[in-house]
Amino acid sequence: METVAKIISWLFLPLFMPMYALIALLFLPSENPYCFYYDCLFMLTEPAKWALIYMFSIFLVVAPGLSFIIMYRWNMISTIEMDDKNERPFPIVVMLMYSVVLYLAMLWVAPAQISRFILSFPLAGVFVVIAFYFLNKWKKISIHAAGAGIATGFILAYTLLHPFYSIALLGLFVLFSGVVMSARVYLMKHTIFEVTVGWFTGLFITFMTVLLYV
């Protein structure tokens, strides 16, 4: 069971969960083939979809991941998962930097041609990371749970603003969230309180950011 929990933790890393949500909304069709809003992500062209995936992957997965590996090699953090909350402030700042750069890069490239749902996503990440910088001073809040919360909050806001979109995807991500949080508690990396606060923080901030931005 411990091995399964570890596999789940790696499959649903905080860096991966927002990407899963983005890819799902880009490629899973809406129940309404014409979509209710002009910026339905499924209706984007294939080149536009892959450009977004490449951009998000570089700034939210590859660059942060390499940065954390370098920090580990230089003994700035004792584990890649950052089990010690006292080691987290600098990695959190690094993640904040990449989120800000991604948001500004999309604004600079073609703001009029990019869905406001897409623009709101890295901005939500900025706000979540800032919140976690301060929450970390209080408790070792689960970053895994926050990543799941960000993904779920984004899909929740998207589903709410697209009345014809299937809620099955939202249910799936809620299920994923429960699995991830259960794995972190089982591995004794976090308490139930820490994963709960992490998930709701990520979900609420992302949900409100998307609603207010769009």
PDB file of C-alpha atoms in Angstrom, residues 41-152:
ATOM      1  CA  LEU A  41     -10.834  26.114 -24.884  1.00  0.00           C
ATOM      2  CA  PHE A  42     -11.851  23.058 -26.880  1.00  0.00           C
ATOM      3  CA  MET A  43     -12.574  25.278 -29.889  1.00  0.00           C
ATOM      4  CA  LEU A  44      -9.004  26.612 -30.087  1.00  0.00           C
ATOM      5  CA  THR A  45      -6.946  25.522 -33.084  1.00  0.00           C
ATOM      6  CA  GLU A  46      -4.558  22.602 -32.656  1.00  0.00           C
ATOM      7  CA  PRO A  47      -1.443  24.825 -33.019  1.00  0.00           C
ATOM      8  CA  ALA A  48      -2.819  27.188 -30.369  1.00  0.00           C
ATOM      9  CA  LYS A  49      -3.506  24.294 -28.000  1.00  0.00           C
ATOM     10  CA  TRP A  50      -0.014  22.859 -28.345  1.00  0.00           C
ATOM     11  CA  ALA A  51       1.577  26.293 -28.020  1.00  0.00           C
ATOM     12  CA  LEU A  52      -0.222  26.724 -24.692  1.00  0.00           C
ATOM     13  CA  ILE A  53       0.818  23.270 -23.520  1.00  0.00           C
ATOM     14  CA  TYR A  54       4.465  23.934 -24.399  1.00  0.00           C
ATOM     15  CA  MET A  55       4.414  27.315 -22.689  1.00  0.00           C
ATOM     16  CA  PHE A  56       2.779  26.068 -19.502  1.00  0.00           C
ATOM     17  CA  SER A  57       4.997  22.970 -19.429  1.00  0.00           C
ATOM     18  CA  ILE A  58       8.187  25.012 -19.646  1.00  0.00           C
ATOM     19  CA  PHE A  59       7.300  27.562 -16.963  1.00  0.00           C
ATOM     20  CA  LEU A  60       5.214  25.433 -14.590  1.00  0.00           C
ATOM     21  CA  VAL A  61       6.801  21.975 -14.885  1.00  0.00           C
ATOM     22  CA  VAL A  62      10.235  21.826 -16.526  1.00  0.00           C
ATOM     23  CA  ALA A  63      11.820  25.033 -15.212  1.00  0.00           C
ATOM     24  CA  PRO A  64      10.587  24.638 -11.604  1.00  0.00           C
ATOM     25  CA  GLY A  65      11.397  20.924 -11.634  1.00  0.00           C
ATOM     26  CA  LEU A  66      14.968  21.541 -12.768  1.00  0.00           C
ATOM     27  CA  SER A  67      15.303  24.341 -10.224  1.00  0.00           C
ATOM     28  CA  PHE A  68      14.221  22.034  -7.393  1.00  0.00           C
ATOM     29  CA  ILE A  69      16.640  19.332  -8.551  1.00  0.00           C
ATOM     30  CA  ILE A  70      19.482  21.882  -8.556  1.00  0.00           C
ATOM     31  CA  MET A  71      18.473  23.019  -5.054  1.00  0.00           C
ATOM     32  CA  TYR A  72      18.560  19.395  -3.923  1.00  0.00           C
ATOM     33  CA  ARG A  73      21.984  18.809  -5.485  1.00  0.00           C
ATOM     34  CA  TRP A  74      23.316  21.956  -3.802  1.00  0.00           C
ATOM     35  CA  ASN A  75      21.850  20.824  -0.455  1.00  0.00           C
ATOM     36  CA  MET A  76      19.455  23.766  -0.302  1.00  0.00           C
ATOM     37  CA  ILE A  77      16.626  21.287   0.321  1.00  0.00           C
ATOM     38  CA  SER A  78      16.991  17.863   1.905  1.00  0.00           C
ATOM     39  CA  THR A  79      14.324  16.183  -0.264  1.00  0.00           C
ATOM     40  CA  ILE A  80      12.664  16.966  -3.586  1.00  0.00           C
ATOM     41  CA  GLU A  81       9.306  16.874  -1.804  1.00  0.00           C
ATOM     42  CA  MET A  82      10.526  19.563   0.643  1.00  0.00           C
ATOM     43  CA  ASP A  83       9.421  17.701   3.759  1.00  0.00           C
ATOM     44  CA  ASP A  84      10.983  20.321   6.041  1.00  0.00           C
ATOM     45  CA  LYS A  85       8.812  23.434   6.048  1.00  0.00           C
ATOM     46  CA  ASN A  86      11.825  25.573   6.959  1.00  0.00           C
ATOM     47  CA  GLU A  87      13.339  24.717   3.555  1.00  0.00           C
ATOM     48  CA  ARG A  88      10.257  25.784   1.617  1.00  0.00           C
ATOM     49  CA  PRO A  89      10.419  29.618   1.440  1.00  0.00           C
ATOM     50  CA  PHE A  90      13.050  29.848  -1.311  1.00  0.00           C
ATOM     51  CA  PRO A  91      11.465  27.151  -3.556  1.00  0.00           C
ATOM     52  CA  ILE A  92       8.121  28.904  -3.083  1.00  0.00           C
ATOM     53  CA  VAL A  93       9.659  32.201  -4.214  1.00  0.00           C
ATOM     54  CA  VAL A  94      11.141  30.437  -7.252  1.00  0.00           C
ATOM     55  CA  MET A  95       7.717  29.017  -8.141  1.00  0.00           C
ATOM     56  CA  LEU A  96       6.226  32.487  -7.727  1.00  0.00           C
ATOM     57  CA  MET A  97       8.788  33.891 -10.152  1.00  0.00           C
ATOM     58  CA  TYR A  98       7.954  31.326 -12.840  1.00  0.00           C
ATOM     59  CA  SER A  99       4.206  31.920 -12.445  1.00  0.00           C
ATOM     60  CA  VAL A 100       4.655  35.677 -12.800  1.00  0.00           C
ATOM     61  CA  VAL A 101       6.910  35.253 -15.842  1.00  0.00           C
ATOM     62  CA  LEU A 102       4.364  32.949 -17.517  1.00  0.00           C
ATOM     63  CA  TYR A 103       1.541  35.413 -16.955  1.00  0.00           C
ATOM     64  CA  LEU A 104       3.564  38.374 -18.226  1.00  0.00           C
ATOM     65  CA  ALA A 105       4.832  36.371 -21.213  1.00  0.00           C
ATOM     66  CA  MET A 106       1.295  35.571 -22.331  1.00  0.00           C
ATOM     67  CA  LEU A 107       0.268  39.206 -21.913  1.00  0.00           C
ATOM     68  CA  TRP A 108       3.239  40.273 -23.996  1.00  0.00           C
ATOM     69  CA  VAL A 109       2.863  37.682 -26.769  1.00  0.00           C
ATOM     70  CA  ALA A 110      -0.774  38.148 -27.794  1.00  0.00           C
ATOM     71  CA  PRO A 111      -3.170  39.227 -25.026  1.00  0.00           C
ATOM     72  CA  ALA A 112      -6.051  39.866 -27.422  1.00  0.00           C
ATOM     73  CA  GLN A 113      -5.787  36.368 -28.882  1.00  0.00           C
ATOM     74  CA  ILE A 114      -5.548  34.411 -25.636  1.00  0.00           C
ATOM     75  CA  SER A 115      -8.625  33.295 -23.709  1.00  0.00           C
ATOM     76  CA  ARG A 116      -9.060  35.093 -20.412  1.00  0.00           C
ATOM     77  CA  PHE A 117      -9.491  31.661 -18.832  1.00  0.00           C
ATOM     78  CA  ILE A 118      -5.929  30.887 -19.845  1.00  0.00           C
ATOM     79  CA  LEU A 119      -4.622  34.263 -18.654  1.00  0.00           C
ATOM     80  CA  SER A 120      -6.316  33.817 -15.292  1.00  0.00           C
ATOM     81  CA  PHE A 121      -4.714  30.416 -14.658  1.00  0.00           C
ATOM     82  CA  PRO A 122      -1.079  31.476 -13.999  1.00  0.00           C
ATOM     83  CA  LEU A 123      -2.376  34.579 -12.202  1.00  0.00           C
ATOM     84  CA  ALA A 124      -4.297  32.311  -9.852  1.00  0.00           C
ATOM     85  CA  GLY A 125      -1.066  30.372  -9.361  1.00  0.00           C
ATOM     86  CA  VAL A 126       0.671  33.603  -8.359  1.00  0.00           C
ATOM     87  CA  PHE A 127      -1.943  34.299  -5.682  1.00  0.00           C
ATOM     88  CA  VAL A 128      -1.889  30.708  -4.388  1.00  0.00           C
ATOM     89  CA  VAL A 129       1.910  30.696  -4.114  1.00  0.00           C
ATOM     90  CA  ILE A 130       1.861  34.009  -2.226  1.00  0.00           C
ATOM     91  CA  ALA A 131      -0.741  32.596   0.159  1.00  0.00           C
ATOM     92  CA  PHE A 132       1.383  29.502   0.708  1.00  0.00           C
ATOM     93  CA  TYR A 133       4.466  31.570   1.473  1.00  0.00           C
ATOM     94  CA  PHE A 134       2.681  32.956   4.521  1.00  0.00           C
ATOM     95  CA  LEU A 135       0.745  29.805   5.401  1.00  0.00           C
ATOM     96  CA  ASN A 136       4.045  27.919   5.477  1.00  0.00           C
ATOM     97  CA  LYS A 137       5.162  30.070   8.401  1.00  0.00           C
ATOM     98  CA  TRP A 138       2.252  28.648  10.355  1.00  0.00           C
ATOM     99  CA  LYS A 139       1.930  25.003   9.245  1.00  0.00           C
ATOM    100  CA  LYS A 140       3.460  22.623   6.704  1.00  0.00           C
ATOM    101  CA  ILE A 141       0.414  22.866   4.447  1.00  0.00           C
ATOM    102  CA  SER A 142       0.276  20.213   1.728  1.00  0.00           C
ATOM    103  CA  ILE A 143       1.511  21.508  -1.632  1.00  0.00           C
ATOM    104  CA  HIS A 144       0.221  18.309  -3.270  1.00  0.00           C
ATOM    105  CA  ALA A 145      -3.266  19.147  -2.002  1.00  0.00           C
ATOM    106  CA  ALA A 146      -2.875  22.740  -3.198  1.00  0.00           C
ATOM    107  CA  GLY A 147      -1.974  21.562  -6.702  1.00  0.00           C
ATOM    108  CA  ALA A 148      -5.085  19.383  -6.748  1.00  0.00           C
ATOM    109  CA  GLY A 149      -7.127  22.300  -5.422  1.00  0.00           C
ATOM    110  CA  ILE A 150      -5.829  24.638  -8.136  1.00  0.00           C
ATOM    111  CA  ALA A 151      -6.778  22.147 -10.854  1.00  0.00           C
ATOM    112  CA  THR A 152     -10.216  21.522  -9.346  1.00  0.00           C
TER     113      THR A 152
END
